[in-house]
PDB file of C-alpha atoms in Angstrom:
ATOM      1  CA  UNK I   1       2.095 -19.296 -16.523  1.00 32.00           C
ATOM      2  CA  UNK I   2       2.451 -19.491 -12.725  1.00 37.00           C
ATOM      3  CA  UNK I   3      -0.353 -18.002 -10.621  1.00 39.00           C
ATOM      4  CA  UNK I   4       0.076 -14.449  -9.473  1.00 42.00           C
ATOM      5  CA  UNK I   5       0.615 -14.369  -5.721  1.00 45.00           C
ATOM      6  CA  UNK I   6      -0.396 -11.737  -3.218  1.00 44.00           C
ATOM      7  CA  UNK I   7       1.960  -9.963  -0.851  1.00 47.00           C
ATOM      8  CA  UNK I   8       2.695 -11.792   2.413  1.00 48.00           C
ATOM      9  CA  UNK I   9       1.370 -10.621   5.754  1.00 46.00           C
ATOM     10  CA  UNK I  10       3.523 -10.373   8.870  1.00 51.00           C
ATOM     11  CA  UNK I  11       2.913 -14.069   9.580  1.00 60.00           C
ATOM     12  CA  UNK I  12       4.236 -14.979   6.120  1.00 64.00           C
ATOM     13  CA  UNK I  13       0.946 -15.977   4.470  1.00 75.00           C
ATOM     14  CA  UNK I  14       0.355 -14.360   1.059  1.00 85.00           C
ATOM     15  CA  UNK I  15      -2.423 -11.793   0.667  1.00 90.00           C
ATOM     16  CA  UNK I  16      -4.002  -9.799  -2.158  1.00 91.00           C
ATOM     17  CA  UNK I  17      -3.244  -6.075  -2.069  1.00 89.00           C
ATOM     18  CA  UNK I  18      -4.449  -3.301  -4.380  1.00 90.00           C
ATOM     19  CA  UNK I  19      -2.417  -0.129  -4.745  1.00 92.00           C
ATOM     20  CA  UNK I  20      -2.895   3.207  -6.458  1.00 91.00           C
ATOM     21  CA  UNK I  21       0.234   4.676  -7.985  1.00 92.00           C
ATOM     22  CA  UNK I  22       0.925   8.191  -9.240  1.00 93.00           C
ATOM     23  CA  UNK I  23       2.291   9.180 -12.642  1.00 94.00           C
ATOM     24  CA  UNK I  24       5.834   8.445 -11.499  1.00 94.00           C
ATOM     25  CA  UNK I  25       4.965   4.944 -10.337  1.00 93.00           C
ATOM     26  CA  UNK I  26       5.046   5.777  -6.628  1.00 94.00           C
ATOM     27  CA  UNK I  27       2.513   4.109  -4.383  1.00 93.00           C
ATOM     28  CA  UNK I  28      -0.071   6.637  -3.166  1.00 92.00           C
ATOM     29  CA  UNK I  29      -2.383   4.226  -1.325  1.00 93.00           C
ATOM     30  CA  UNK I  30      -2.466   0.496  -0.716  1.00 92.00           C
ATOM     31  CA  UNK I  31      -5.144  -1.740   0.784  1.00 90.00           C
ATOM     32  CA  UNK I  32      -5.091  -5.392   1.715  1.00 90.00           C
ATOM     33  CA  UNK I  33      -8.098  -7.123   0.143  1.00 91.00           C
ATOM     34  CA  UNK I  34      -7.730 -10.584   1.700  1.00 87.00           C
ATOM     35  CA  UNK I  35      -7.157 -11.236   5.378  1.00 81.00           C
ATOM     36  CA  UNK I  36      -7.214 -14.992   5.992  1.00 76.00           C
ATOM     37  CA  UNK I  37      -4.796 -17.835   5.475  1.00 78.00           C
ATOM     38  CA  UNK I  38      -6.171 -18.812   2.101  1.00 75.00           C
ATOM     39  CA  UNK I  39      -2.988 -18.689  -0.024  1.00 82.00           C
ATOM     40  CA  UNK I  40      -4.587 -16.393  -2.621  1.00 85.00           C
ATOM     41  CA  UNK I  41      -3.411 -16.262  -6.198  1.00 85.00           C
ATOM     42  CA  UNK I  42      -4.541 -15.776  -9.786  1.00 89.00           C
ATOM     43  CA  UNK I  43      -5.677 -12.185  -9.215  1.00 94.00           C
ATOM     44  CA  UNK I  44      -7.648 -10.085 -11.716  1.00 96.00           C
ATOM     45  CA  UNK I  45      -8.816  -6.465 -11.416  1.00 96.00           C
ATOM     46  CA  UNK I  46     -11.098  -4.331 -13.584  1.00 96.00           C
ATOM     47  CA  UNK I  47     -12.506  -0.809 -13.427  1.00 95.00           C
ATOM     48  CA  UNK I  48     -16.185  -1.067 -12.474  1.00 95.00           C
ATOM     49  CA  UNK I  49     -18.186   2.164 -12.592  1.00 89.00           C
ATOM     50  CA  UNK I  50     -17.317   4.127  -9.457  1.00 90.00           C
ATOM     51  CA  UNK I  51     -14.576   1.751  -8.342  1.00 95.00           C
ATOM     52  CA  UNK I  52     -12.862  -1.568  -8.937  1.00 95.00           C
ATOM     53  CA  UNK I  53     -13.749  -5.257  -8.955  1.00 96.00           C
ATOM     54  CA  UNK I  54     -11.069  -7.647  -7.787  1.00 96.00           C
ATOM     55  CA  UNK I  55     -11.325 -11.418  -8.290  1.00 97.00           C
ATOM     56  CA  UNK I  56      -8.922 -14.096  -7.089  1.00 94.00           C
ATOM     57  CA  UNK I  57      -8.616 -17.743  -6.090  1.00 94.00           C
ATOM     58  CA  UNK I  58      -7.969 -18.743  -2.501  1.00 91.00           C
ATOM     59  CA  UNK I  59      -8.240 -21.894  -0.413  1.00 89.00           C
ATOM     60  CA  UNK I  60      -9.714 -20.537   2.832  1.00 88.00           C
ATOM     61  CA  UNK I  61     -12.547 -23.072   2.543  1.00 84.00           C
ATOM     62  CA  UNK I  62     -10.349 -26.095   1.875  1.00 86.00           C
ATOM     63  CA  UNK I  63      -9.737 -25.900  -1.871  1.00 89.00           C
ATOM     64  CA  UNK I  64      -9.148 -23.162  -4.414  1.00 92.00           C
ATOM     65  CA  UNK I  65     -12.377 -21.229  -4.951  1.00 94.00           C
ATOM     66  CA  UNK I  66     -12.972 -17.987  -6.851  1.00 96.00           C
ATOM     67  CA  UNK I  67     -13.807 -14.930  -4.711  1.00 95.00           C
ATOM     68  CA  UNK I  68     -14.531 -11.322  -5.663  1.00 96.00           C
ATOM     69  CA  UNK I  69     -14.779  -7.964  -3.891  1.00 95.00           C
ATOM     70  CA  UNK I  70     -15.826  -4.451  -4.822  1.00 96.00           C
ATOM     71  CA  UNK I  71     -13.664  -1.464  -3.889  1.00 96.00           C
ATOM     72  CA  UNK I  72     -14.697   2.157  -4.357  1.00 95.00           C
ATOM     73  CA  UNK I  73     -12.472   4.615  -6.206  1.00 94.00           C
ATOM     74  CA  UNK I  74     -10.598   5.364  -2.961  1.00 94.00           C
ATOM     75  CA  UNK I  75      -9.922   1.624  -2.539  1.00 95.00           C
ATOM     76  CA  UNK I  76     -12.364   1.256   0.364  1.00 94.00           C
ATOM     77  CA  UNK I  77     -14.250  -2.033   0.506  1.00 93.00           C
ATOM     78  CA  UNK I  78     -17.896  -1.633  -0.549  1.00 92.00           C
ATOM     79  CA  UNK I  79     -19.128  -5.120   0.448  1.00 87.00           C
ATOM     80  CA  UNK I  80     -17.910  -8.381   1.971  1.00 89.00           C
ATOM     81  CA  UNK I  81     -15.960 -10.881  -0.148  1.00 91.00           C
ATOM     82  CA  UNK I  82     -18.246 -12.879  -2.406  1.00 94.00           C
ATOM     83  CA  UNK I  83     -17.556 -16.560  -2.891  1.00 95.00           C
ATOM     84  CA  UNK I  84     -18.210 -17.167  -6.581  1.00 96.00           C
ATOM     85  CA  UNK I  85     -17.571 -20.918  -6.912  1.00 95.00           C
ATOM     86  CA  UNK I  86     -18.424 -24.005  -4.847  1.00 93.00           C
ATOM     87  CA  UNK I  87     -16.778 -26.986  -6.482  1.00 91.00           C
ATOM     88  CA  UNK I  88     -14.239 -29.743  -5.816  1.00 90.00           C
ATOM     89  CA  UNK I  89     -10.758 -29.165  -7.162  1.00 89.00           C
ATOM     90  CA  UNK I  90      -8.756 -25.955  -7.297  1.00 92.00           C
ATOM     91  CA  UNK I  91      -9.943 -23.175  -9.598  1.00 94.00           C
ATOM     92  CA  UNK I  92      -7.214 -21.189 -11.363  1.00 95.00           C
ATOM     93  CA  UNK I  93      -6.492 -18.575 -14.019  1.00 96.00           C
ATOM     94  CA  UNK I  94      -9.128 -15.943 -13.186  1.00 97.00           C
ATOM     95  CA  UNK I  95      -9.973 -13.361 -15.855  1.00 97.00           C
ATOM     96  CA  UNK I  96     -12.321 -10.397 -15.417  1.00 97.00           C
ATOM     97  CA  UNK I  97     -13.992  -7.884 -17.755  1.00 97.00           C
ATOM     98  CA  UNK I  98     -16.628  -5.209 -17.115  1.00 96.00           C
ATOM     99  CA  UNK I  99     -19.289  -3.617 -19.311  1.00 93.00           C
ATOM    100  CA  UNK I 100     -21.869  -1.333 -17.724  1.00 92.00           C
ATOM    101  CA  UNK I 101     -23.459  -2.823 -14.609  1.00 92.00           C
ATOM    102  CA  UNK I 102     -22.233  -6.363 -15.283  1.00 92.00           C
ATOM    103  CA  UNK I 103     -18.856  -8.003 -14.935  1.00 95.00           C
ATOM    104  CA  UNK I 104     -17.831 -11.273 -16.514  1.00 97.00           C
ATOM    105  CA  UNK I 105     -15.453 -13.594 -14.700  1.00 97.00           C
ATOM    106  CA  UNK I 106     -13.887 -16.667 -16.318  1.00 97.00           C
ATOM    107  CA  UNK I 107     -11.684 -19.342 -14.762  1.00 97.00           C
ATOM    108  CA  UNK I 108     -10.321 -22.847 -15.228  1.00 97.00           C
ATOM    109  CA  UNK I 109     -11.885 -25.419 -12.911  1.00 93.00           C
ATOM    110  CA  UNK I 110     -11.197 -29.180 -12.541  1.00 92.00           C
ATOM    111  CA  UNK I 111     -14.504 -29.995 -10.797  1.00 90.00           C
ATOM    112  CA  UNK I 112     -15.177 -32.947 -13.122  1.00 87.00           C
ATOM    113  CA  UNK I 113     -11.738 -34.424 -12.426  1.00 84.00           C
ATOM    114  CA  UNK I 114     -10.414 -32.863  -9.184  1.00 79.00           C
ATOM    115  CA  UNK I 115      -7.830 -35.604  -8.557  1.00 80.00           C
ATOM    116  CA  UNK I 116      -6.325 -35.315 -12.010  1.00 83.00           C
ATOM    117  CA  UNK I 117      -6.595 -31.523 -12.075  1.00 82.00           C
ATOM    118  CA  UNK I 118      -7.870 -31.421 -15.660  1.00 88.00           C
ATOM    119  CA  UNK I 119      -9.799 -28.172 -15.898  1.00 92.00           C
ATOM    120  CA  UNK I 120     -12.563 -26.811 -18.081  1.00 95.00           C
ATOM    121  CA  UNK I 121     -13.438 -23.137 -18.548  1.00 97.00           C
ATOM    122  CA  UNK I 122     -16.400 -21.674 -16.646  1.00 97.00           C
ATOM    123  CA  UNK I 123     -17.932 -18.192 -16.787  1.00 97.00           C
ATOM    124  CA  UNK I 124     -20.421 -16.255 -14.688  1.00 96.00           C
ATOM    125  CA  UNK I 125     -21.586 -12.671 -14.364  1.00 96.00           C
ATOM    126  CA  UNK I 126     -21.231 -10.397 -11.328  1.00 96.00           C
ATOM    127  CA  UNK I 127     -22.978  -7.185 -10.330  1.00 95.00           C
ATOM    128  CA  UNK I 128     -20.499  -4.325 -10.469  1.00 95.00           C
ATOM    129  CA  UNK I 129     -22.005  -2.599  -7.408  1.00 94.00           C
ATOM    130  CA  UNK I 130     -21.133  -5.397  -4.933  1.00 95.00           C
ATOM    131  CA  UNK I 131     -19.475  -8.313  -6.812  1.00 96.00           C
ATOM    132  CA  UNK I 132     -22.446 -10.649  -6.176  1.00 96.00           C
ATOM    133  CA  UNK I 133     -23.237 -13.301  -8.758  1.00 95.00           C
ATOM    134  CA  UNK I 134     -26.009 -12.453 -11.202  1.00 93.00           C
ATOM    135  CA  UNK I 135     -26.742 -16.006 -12.294  1.00 89.00           C
ATOM    136  CA  UNK I 136     -25.379 -19.495 -12.618  1.00 91.00           C
ATOM    137  CA  UNK I 137     -22.072 -20.686 -13.962  1.00 93.00           C
ATOM    138  CA  UNK I 138     -21.691 -21.658 -17.602  1.00 94.00           C
ATOM    139  CA  UNK I 139     -19.374 -24.485 -18.654  1.00 95.00           C
ATOM    140  CA  UNK I 140     -17.990 -23.370 -22.019  1.00 94.00           C
ATOM    141  CA  UNK I 141     -16.828 -26.737 -23.341  1.00 91.00           C
ATOM    142  CA  UNK I 142     -16.297 -30.068 -21.591  1.00 90.00           C
ATOM    143  CA  UNK I 143     -13.199 -31.755 -23.021  1.00 87.00           C
ATOM    144  CA  UNK I 144     -10.723 -34.496 -22.140  1.00 83.00           C
ATOM    145  CA  UNK I 145      -7.943 -31.925 -22.512  1.00 87.00           C
ATOM    146  CA  UNK I 146      -6.865 -29.445 -19.849  1.00 91.00           C
ATOM    147  CA  UNK I 147      -8.447 -26.051 -20.559  1.00 94.00           C
ATOM    148  CA  UNK I 148      -6.503 -23.156 -19.061  1.00 95.00           C
ATOM    149  CA  UNK I 149      -5.567 -19.485 -19.159  1.00 96.00           C
ATOM    150  CA  UNK I 150      -8.912 -17.934 -20.143  1.00 97.00           C
ATOM    151  CA  UNK I 151      -9.023 -14.317 -21.251  1.00 97.00           C
ATOM    152  CA  UNK I 152     -12.403 -12.589 -21.362  1.00 97.00           C
ATOM    153  CA  UNK I 153     -13.492  -9.431 -23.163  1.00 97.00           C
ATOM    154  CA  UNK I 154     -16.901  -7.835 -23.319  1.00 95.00           C
ATOM    155  CA  UNK I 155     -18.707  -7.116 -26.576  1.00 95.00           C
ATOM    156  CA  UNK I 156     -21.792  -4.988 -27.250  1.00 94.00           C
ATOM    157  CA  UNK I 157     -23.908  -8.164 -27.114  1.00 93.00           C
ATOM    158  CA  UNK I 158     -22.112 -10.272 -24.466  1.00 93.00           C
ATOM    159  CA  UNK I 159     -18.564 -11.535 -24.159  1.00 95.00           C
ATOM    160  CA  UNK I 160     -15.780 -13.405 -25.925  1.00 97.00           C
ATOM    161  CA  UNK I 161     -13.633 -15.913 -24.055  1.00 97.00           C
ATOM    162  CA  UNK I 162     -10.372 -17.287 -25.441  1.00 97.00           C
ATOM    163  CA  UNK I 163      -8.321 -20.019 -23.768  1.00 97.00           C
ATOM    164  CA  UNK I 164      -5.630 -22.650 -24.304  1.00 96.00           C
ATOM    165  CA  UNK I 165      -6.675 -26.254 -24.755  1.00 94.00           C
ATOM    166  CA  UNK I 166      -3.746 -28.546 -23.912  1.00 92.00           C
ATOM    167  CA  UNK I 167      -3.588 -31.989 -25.485  1.00 81.00           C
ATOM    168  CA  UNK I 168      -5.281 -34.748 -23.450  1.00 72.00           C
ATOM    169  CA  UNK I 169      -3.054 -36.531 -20.890  1.00 69.00           C
ATOM    170  CA  UNK I 170      -0.897 -39.341 -22.332  1.00 74.00           C
ATOM    171  CA  UNK I 171      -1.466 -38.162 -25.890  1.00 76.00           C
ATOM    172  CA  UNK I 172       1.241 -36.416 -27.844  1.00 81.00           C
ATOM    173  CA  UNK I 173      -0.616 -33.807 -29.805  1.00 80.00           C
ATOM    174  CA  UNK I 174      -0.483 -30.053 -30.171  1.00 84.00           C
ATOM    175  CA  UNK I 175      -2.660 -27.853 -28.027  1.00 86.00           C
ATOM    176  CA  UNK I 176      -5.144 -25.412 -29.481  1.00 91.00           C
ATOM    177  CA  UNK I 177      -6.423 -21.907 -28.998  1.00 94.00           C
ATOM    178  CA  UNK I 178     -10.189 -21.855 -28.430  1.00 95.00           C
ATOM    179  CA  UNK I 179     -12.722 -19.017 -28.559  1.00 96.00           C
ATOM    180  CA  UNK I 180     -16.346 -18.915 -27.420  1.00 96.00           C
ATOM    181  CA  UNK I 181     -18.903 -16.167 -27.860  1.00 96.00           C
ATOM    182  CA  UNK I 182     -21.504 -15.600 -25.127  1.00 94.00           C
ATOM    183  CA  UNK I 183     -24.726 -13.635 -25.399  1.00 92.00           C
ATOM    184  CA  UNK I 184     -25.813 -11.091 -22.784  1.00 88.00           C
ATOM    185  CA  UNK I 185     -27.369 -13.898 -20.681  1.00 84.00           C
ATOM    186  CA  UNK I 186     -24.161 -15.933 -20.657  1.00 83.00           C
ATOM    187  CA  UNK I 187     -25.272 -18.569 -23.172  1.00 86.00           C
TER     188      UNK I 187
END
């Protein structure tokens, strides 16, 4: 699945926008979340208490890193963008889920093989009030295959993450669907 791209600015660089629409699908309000030349993509949004959390990947710092921001219910920014990852290679396929005061964000990240681009799935938690990280990243499963397209859902005791595990490079084999269960601390 190709990454979701933001709307371009006047200079042609893509940006992430969030819009509120009415019951007829007409745009009532729109805000631009990103402002730099970071070529944002892979956008996820989730309702978070009194507003919204938005997460995306952009390359403003040289490679694709995951960022997040908190918007209030009127789509006003609550805090500065939060850089979630710091790793070689380009993160992709952001997924976001919220339960109470915590949000879970999952993504595919090739930090162990940035040249080859073979990703593994990572997860961390964010505070819903300002999108700041609550702890460290968790590598779900290190494999030789490319792990991609994570989907995360909260549970009463933590989260479930499902993703696609492609066959390892140069090996003709079927891919697989994988699922991991995390406790409330992300383990």
